[in-house]
GROMACS .gro file of N, CA and C in nm:
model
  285
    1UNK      N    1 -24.620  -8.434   2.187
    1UNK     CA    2 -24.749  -8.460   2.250
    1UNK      C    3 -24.815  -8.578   2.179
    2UNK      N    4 -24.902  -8.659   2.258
    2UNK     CA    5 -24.900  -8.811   2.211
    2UNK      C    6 -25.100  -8.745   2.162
    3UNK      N    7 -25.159  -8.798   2.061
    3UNK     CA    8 -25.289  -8.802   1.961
    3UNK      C    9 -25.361  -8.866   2.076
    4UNK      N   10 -25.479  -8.896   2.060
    4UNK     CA   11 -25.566  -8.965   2.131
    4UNK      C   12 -25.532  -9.124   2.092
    5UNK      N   13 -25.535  -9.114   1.954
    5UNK     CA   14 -25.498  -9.206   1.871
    5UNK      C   15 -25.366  -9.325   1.950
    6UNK      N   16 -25.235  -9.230   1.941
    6UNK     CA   17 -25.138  -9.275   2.004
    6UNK      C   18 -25.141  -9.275   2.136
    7UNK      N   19 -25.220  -9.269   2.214
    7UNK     CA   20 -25.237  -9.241   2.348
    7UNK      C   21 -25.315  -9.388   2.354
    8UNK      N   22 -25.400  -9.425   2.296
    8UNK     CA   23 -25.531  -9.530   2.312
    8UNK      C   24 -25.440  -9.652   2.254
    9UNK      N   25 -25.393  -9.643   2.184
    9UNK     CA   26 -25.322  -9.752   2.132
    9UNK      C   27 -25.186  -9.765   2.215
   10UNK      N   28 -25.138  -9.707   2.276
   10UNK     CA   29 -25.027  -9.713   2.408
   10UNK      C   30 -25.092  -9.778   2.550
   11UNK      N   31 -25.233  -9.763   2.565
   11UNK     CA   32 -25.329  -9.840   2.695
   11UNK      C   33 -25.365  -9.938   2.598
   12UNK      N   34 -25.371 -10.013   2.491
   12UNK     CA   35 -25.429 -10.130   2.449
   12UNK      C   36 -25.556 -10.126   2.405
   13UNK      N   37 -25.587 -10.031   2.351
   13UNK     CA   38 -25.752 -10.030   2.350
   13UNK      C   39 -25.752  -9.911   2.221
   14UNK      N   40 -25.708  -9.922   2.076
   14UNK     CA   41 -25.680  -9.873   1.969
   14UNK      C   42 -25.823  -9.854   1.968
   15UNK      N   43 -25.977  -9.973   1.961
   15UNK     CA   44 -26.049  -9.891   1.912
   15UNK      C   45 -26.143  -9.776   1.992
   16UNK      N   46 -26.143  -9.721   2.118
   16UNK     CA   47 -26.157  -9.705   2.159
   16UNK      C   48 -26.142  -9.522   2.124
   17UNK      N   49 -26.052  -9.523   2.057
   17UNK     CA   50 -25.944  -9.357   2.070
   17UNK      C   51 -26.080  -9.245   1.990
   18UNK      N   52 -26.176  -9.242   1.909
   18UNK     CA   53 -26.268  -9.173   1.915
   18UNK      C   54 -26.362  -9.156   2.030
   19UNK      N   55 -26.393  -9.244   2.100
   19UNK     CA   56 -26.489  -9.204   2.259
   19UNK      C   57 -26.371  -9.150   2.312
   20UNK      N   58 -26.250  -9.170   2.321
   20UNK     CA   59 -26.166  -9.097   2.414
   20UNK      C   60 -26.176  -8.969   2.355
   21UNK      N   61 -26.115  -8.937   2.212
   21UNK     CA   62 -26.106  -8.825   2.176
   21UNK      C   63 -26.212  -8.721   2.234
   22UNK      N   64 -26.361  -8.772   2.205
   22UNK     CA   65 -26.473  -8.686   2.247
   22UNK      C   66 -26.515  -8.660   2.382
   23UNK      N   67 -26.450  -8.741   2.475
   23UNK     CA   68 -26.496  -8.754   2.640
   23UNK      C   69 -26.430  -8.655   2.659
   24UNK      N   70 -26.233  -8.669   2.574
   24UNK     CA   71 -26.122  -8.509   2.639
   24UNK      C   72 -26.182  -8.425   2.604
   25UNK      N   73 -26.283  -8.413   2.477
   25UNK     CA   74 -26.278  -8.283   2.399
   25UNK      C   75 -26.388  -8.198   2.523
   26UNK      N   76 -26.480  -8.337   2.556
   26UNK     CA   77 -26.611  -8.255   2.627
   26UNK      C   78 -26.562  -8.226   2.767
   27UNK      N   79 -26.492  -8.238   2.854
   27UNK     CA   80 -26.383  -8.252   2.956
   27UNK      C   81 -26.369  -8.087   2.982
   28UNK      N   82 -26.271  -8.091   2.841
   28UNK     CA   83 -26.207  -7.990   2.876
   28UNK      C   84 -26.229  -7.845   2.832
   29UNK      N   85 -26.412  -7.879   2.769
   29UNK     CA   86 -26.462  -7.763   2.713
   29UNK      C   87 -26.538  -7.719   2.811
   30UNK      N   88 -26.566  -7.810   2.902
   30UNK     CA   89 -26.650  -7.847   3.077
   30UNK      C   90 -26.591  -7.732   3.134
   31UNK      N   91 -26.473  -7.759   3.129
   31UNK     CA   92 -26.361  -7.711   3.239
   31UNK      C   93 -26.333  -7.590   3.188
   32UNK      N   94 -26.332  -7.533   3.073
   32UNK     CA   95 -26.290  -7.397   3.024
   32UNK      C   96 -26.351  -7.307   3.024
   33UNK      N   97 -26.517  -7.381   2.995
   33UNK     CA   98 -26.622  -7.258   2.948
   33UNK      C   99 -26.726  -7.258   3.043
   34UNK      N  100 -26.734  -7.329   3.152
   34UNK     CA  101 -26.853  -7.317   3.273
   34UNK      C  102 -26.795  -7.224   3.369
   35UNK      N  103 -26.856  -7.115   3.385
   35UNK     CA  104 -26.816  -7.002   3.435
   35UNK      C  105 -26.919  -6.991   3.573
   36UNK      N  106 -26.879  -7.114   3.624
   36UNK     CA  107 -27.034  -7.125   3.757
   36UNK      C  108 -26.914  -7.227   3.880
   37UNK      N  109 -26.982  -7.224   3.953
   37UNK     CA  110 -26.911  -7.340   4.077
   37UNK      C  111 -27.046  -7.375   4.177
   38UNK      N  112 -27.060  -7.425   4.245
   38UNK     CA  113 -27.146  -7.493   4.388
   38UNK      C  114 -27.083  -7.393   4.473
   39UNK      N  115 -27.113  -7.339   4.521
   39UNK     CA  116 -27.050  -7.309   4.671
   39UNK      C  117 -27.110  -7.369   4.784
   40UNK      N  118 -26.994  -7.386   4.856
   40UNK     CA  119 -27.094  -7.497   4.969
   40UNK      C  120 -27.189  -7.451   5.041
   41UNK      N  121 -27.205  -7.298   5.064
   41UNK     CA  122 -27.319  -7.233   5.178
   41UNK      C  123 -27.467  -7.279   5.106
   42UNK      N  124 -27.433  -7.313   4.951
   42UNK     CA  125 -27.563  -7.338   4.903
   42UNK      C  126 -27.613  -7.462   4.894
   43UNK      N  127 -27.543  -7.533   4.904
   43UNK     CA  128 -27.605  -7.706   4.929
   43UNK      C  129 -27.643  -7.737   5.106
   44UNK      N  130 -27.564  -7.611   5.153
   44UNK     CA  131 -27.603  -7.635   5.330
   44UNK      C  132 -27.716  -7.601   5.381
   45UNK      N  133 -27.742  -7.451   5.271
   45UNK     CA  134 -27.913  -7.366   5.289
   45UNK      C  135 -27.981  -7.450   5.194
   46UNK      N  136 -27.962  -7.562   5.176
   46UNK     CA  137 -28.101  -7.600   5.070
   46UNK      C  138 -28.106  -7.795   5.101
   47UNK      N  139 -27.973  -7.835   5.050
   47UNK     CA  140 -27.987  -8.006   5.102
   47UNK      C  141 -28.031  -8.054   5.227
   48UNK      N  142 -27.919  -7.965   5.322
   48UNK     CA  143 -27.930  -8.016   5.458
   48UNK      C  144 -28.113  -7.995   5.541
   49UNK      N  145 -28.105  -7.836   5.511
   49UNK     CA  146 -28.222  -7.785   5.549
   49UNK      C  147 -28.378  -7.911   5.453
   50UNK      N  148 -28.347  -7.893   5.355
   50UNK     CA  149 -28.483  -7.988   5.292
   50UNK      C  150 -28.448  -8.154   5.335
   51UNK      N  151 -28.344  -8.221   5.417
   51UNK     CA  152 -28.361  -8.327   5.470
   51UNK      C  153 -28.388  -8.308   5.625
   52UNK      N  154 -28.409  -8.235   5.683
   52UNK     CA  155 -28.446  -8.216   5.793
   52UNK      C  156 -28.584  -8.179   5.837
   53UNK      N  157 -28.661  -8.149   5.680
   53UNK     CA  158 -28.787  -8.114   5.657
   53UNK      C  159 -28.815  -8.226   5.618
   54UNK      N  160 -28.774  -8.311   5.570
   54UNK     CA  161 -28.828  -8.456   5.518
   54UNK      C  162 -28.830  -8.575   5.611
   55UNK      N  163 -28.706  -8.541   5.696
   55UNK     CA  164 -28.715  -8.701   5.827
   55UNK      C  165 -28.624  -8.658   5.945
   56UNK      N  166 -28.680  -8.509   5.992
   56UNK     CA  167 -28.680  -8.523   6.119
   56UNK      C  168 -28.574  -8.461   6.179
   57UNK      N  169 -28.447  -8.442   6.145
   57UNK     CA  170 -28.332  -8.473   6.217
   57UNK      C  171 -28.204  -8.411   6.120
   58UNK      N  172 -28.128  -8.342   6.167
   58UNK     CA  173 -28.046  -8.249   6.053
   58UNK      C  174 -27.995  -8.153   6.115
   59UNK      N  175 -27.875  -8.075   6.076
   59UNK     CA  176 -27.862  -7.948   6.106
   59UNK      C  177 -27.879  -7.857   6.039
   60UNK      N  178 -27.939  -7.746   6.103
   60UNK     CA  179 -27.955  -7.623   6.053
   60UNK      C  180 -27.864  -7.501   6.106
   61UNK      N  181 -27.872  -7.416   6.025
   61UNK     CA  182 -27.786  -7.258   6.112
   61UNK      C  183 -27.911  -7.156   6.137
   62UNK      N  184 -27.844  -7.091   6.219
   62UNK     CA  185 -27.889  -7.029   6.301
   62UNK      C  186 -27.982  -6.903   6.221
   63UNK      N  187 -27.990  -6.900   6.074
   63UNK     CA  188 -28.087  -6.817   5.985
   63UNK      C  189 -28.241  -6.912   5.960
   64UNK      N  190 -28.250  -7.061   6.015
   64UNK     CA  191 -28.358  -7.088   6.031
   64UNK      C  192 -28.399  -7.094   6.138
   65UNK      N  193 -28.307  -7.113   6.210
   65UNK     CA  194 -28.399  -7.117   6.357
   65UNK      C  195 -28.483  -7.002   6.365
   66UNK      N  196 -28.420  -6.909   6.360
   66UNK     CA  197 -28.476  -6.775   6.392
   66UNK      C  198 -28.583  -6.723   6.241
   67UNK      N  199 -28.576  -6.809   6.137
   67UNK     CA  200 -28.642  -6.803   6.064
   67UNK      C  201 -28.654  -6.667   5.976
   68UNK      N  202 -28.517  -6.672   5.932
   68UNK     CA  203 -28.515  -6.514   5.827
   68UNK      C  204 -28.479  -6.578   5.674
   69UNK      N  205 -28.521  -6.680   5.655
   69UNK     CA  206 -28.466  -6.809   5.503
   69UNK      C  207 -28.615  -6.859   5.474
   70UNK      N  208 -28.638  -6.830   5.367
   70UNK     CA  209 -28.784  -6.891   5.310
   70UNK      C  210 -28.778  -7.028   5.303
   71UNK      N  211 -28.857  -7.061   5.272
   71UNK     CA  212 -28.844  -7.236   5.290
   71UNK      C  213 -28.871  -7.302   5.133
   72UNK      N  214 -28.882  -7.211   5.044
   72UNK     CA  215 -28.945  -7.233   4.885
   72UNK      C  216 -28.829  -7.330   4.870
   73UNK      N  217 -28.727  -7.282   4.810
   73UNK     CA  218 -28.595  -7.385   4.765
   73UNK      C  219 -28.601  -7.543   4.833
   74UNK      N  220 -28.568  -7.515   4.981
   74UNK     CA  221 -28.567  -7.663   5.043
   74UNK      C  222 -28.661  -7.781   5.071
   75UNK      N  223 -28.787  -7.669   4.991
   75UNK     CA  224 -28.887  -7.762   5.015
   75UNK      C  225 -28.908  -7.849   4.893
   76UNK      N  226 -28.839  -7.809   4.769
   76UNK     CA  227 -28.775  -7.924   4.697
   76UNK      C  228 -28.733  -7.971   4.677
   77UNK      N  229 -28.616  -8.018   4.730
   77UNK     CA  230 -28.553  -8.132   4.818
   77UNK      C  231 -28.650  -8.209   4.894
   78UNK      N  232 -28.713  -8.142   4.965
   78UNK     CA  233 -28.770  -8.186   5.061
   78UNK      C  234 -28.880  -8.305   5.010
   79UNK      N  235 -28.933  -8.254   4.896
   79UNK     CA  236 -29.039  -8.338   4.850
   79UNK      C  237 -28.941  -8.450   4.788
   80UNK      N  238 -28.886  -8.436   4.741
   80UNK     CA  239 -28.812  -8.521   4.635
   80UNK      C  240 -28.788  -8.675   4.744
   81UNK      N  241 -28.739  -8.622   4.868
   81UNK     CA  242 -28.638  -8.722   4.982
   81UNK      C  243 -28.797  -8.789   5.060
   82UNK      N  244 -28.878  -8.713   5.058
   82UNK     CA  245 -29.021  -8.768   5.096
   82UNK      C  246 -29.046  -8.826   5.005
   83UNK      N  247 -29.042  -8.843   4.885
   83UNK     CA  248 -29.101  -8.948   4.830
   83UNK      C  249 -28.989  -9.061   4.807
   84UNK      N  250 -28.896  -9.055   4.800
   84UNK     CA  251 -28.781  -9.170   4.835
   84UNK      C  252 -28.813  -9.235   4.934
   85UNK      N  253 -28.857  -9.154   5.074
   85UNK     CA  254 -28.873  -9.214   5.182
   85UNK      C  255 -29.016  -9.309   5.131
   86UNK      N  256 -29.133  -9.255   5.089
   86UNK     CA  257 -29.217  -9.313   5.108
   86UNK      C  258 -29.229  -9.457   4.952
   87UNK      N  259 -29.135  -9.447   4.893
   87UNK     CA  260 -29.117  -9.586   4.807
   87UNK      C  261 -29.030  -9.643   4.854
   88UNK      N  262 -28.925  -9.626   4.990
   88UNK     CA  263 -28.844  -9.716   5.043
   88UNK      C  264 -28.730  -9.727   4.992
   89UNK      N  265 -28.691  -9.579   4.918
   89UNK     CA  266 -28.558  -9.579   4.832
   89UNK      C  267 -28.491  -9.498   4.933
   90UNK      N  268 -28.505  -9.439   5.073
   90UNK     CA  269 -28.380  -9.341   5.143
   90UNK      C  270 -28.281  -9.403   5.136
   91UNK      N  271 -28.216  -9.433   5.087
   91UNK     CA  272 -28.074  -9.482   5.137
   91UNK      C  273 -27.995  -9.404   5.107
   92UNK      N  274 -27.904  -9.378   5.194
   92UNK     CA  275 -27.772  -9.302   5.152
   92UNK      C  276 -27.698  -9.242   4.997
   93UNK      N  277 -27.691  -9.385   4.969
   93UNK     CA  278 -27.672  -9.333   4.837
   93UNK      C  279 -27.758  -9.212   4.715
   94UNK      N  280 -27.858  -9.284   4.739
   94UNK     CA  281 -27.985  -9.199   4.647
   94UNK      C  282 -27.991  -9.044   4.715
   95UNK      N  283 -27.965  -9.058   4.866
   95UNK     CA  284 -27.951  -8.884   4.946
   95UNK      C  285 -27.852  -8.857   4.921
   0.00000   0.00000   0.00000
């Protein structure tokens, strides 16, 4: 198994092999010990819904229409993308 060391100095970039060392170390302590994920139903009940509260136009499911989903969560999004909108930062990227 090749060191960070021997690994960094095999791509050309010897001094480099301590930020590497610490980026793998934090990587893969990321990856071992975060015991959480996104699930997507939750960026759909909260992003989508708080940009559709902010400019208009969006989809929603069928737990708002009929309105059984509080609106607390998306309405921070919501503010956040309203004030993007209103300094002229909406763009795609920044949403």
């Amino acid at each position: 198994m090749i060191g960070a060391r021997g690994c960094a100095r095999r791509l050309g970039w010897p001094g480099q092999a301590p930020s590497f060392a610490l980026l793998l170390g934090l990587r893969l302590a990321n990856a071992l010990l975060v015991q959480t994920f996104i699930h997507p139903d939750e960026t759909w009940q909260s992003l989508e819904v708080g940009h559709r509260l902010a400019f208009g136009y969006g989809f929603v499911t069928w737990e708002w229409r009929h309105a059984l989903r509080g609106f607390a969560h998306p309405l921070l999004f919501a503010g956040v993308y309203r004030a993007l909108r209103v300094l002229g930062l909406d763009d795609t990227f920044l949403i």
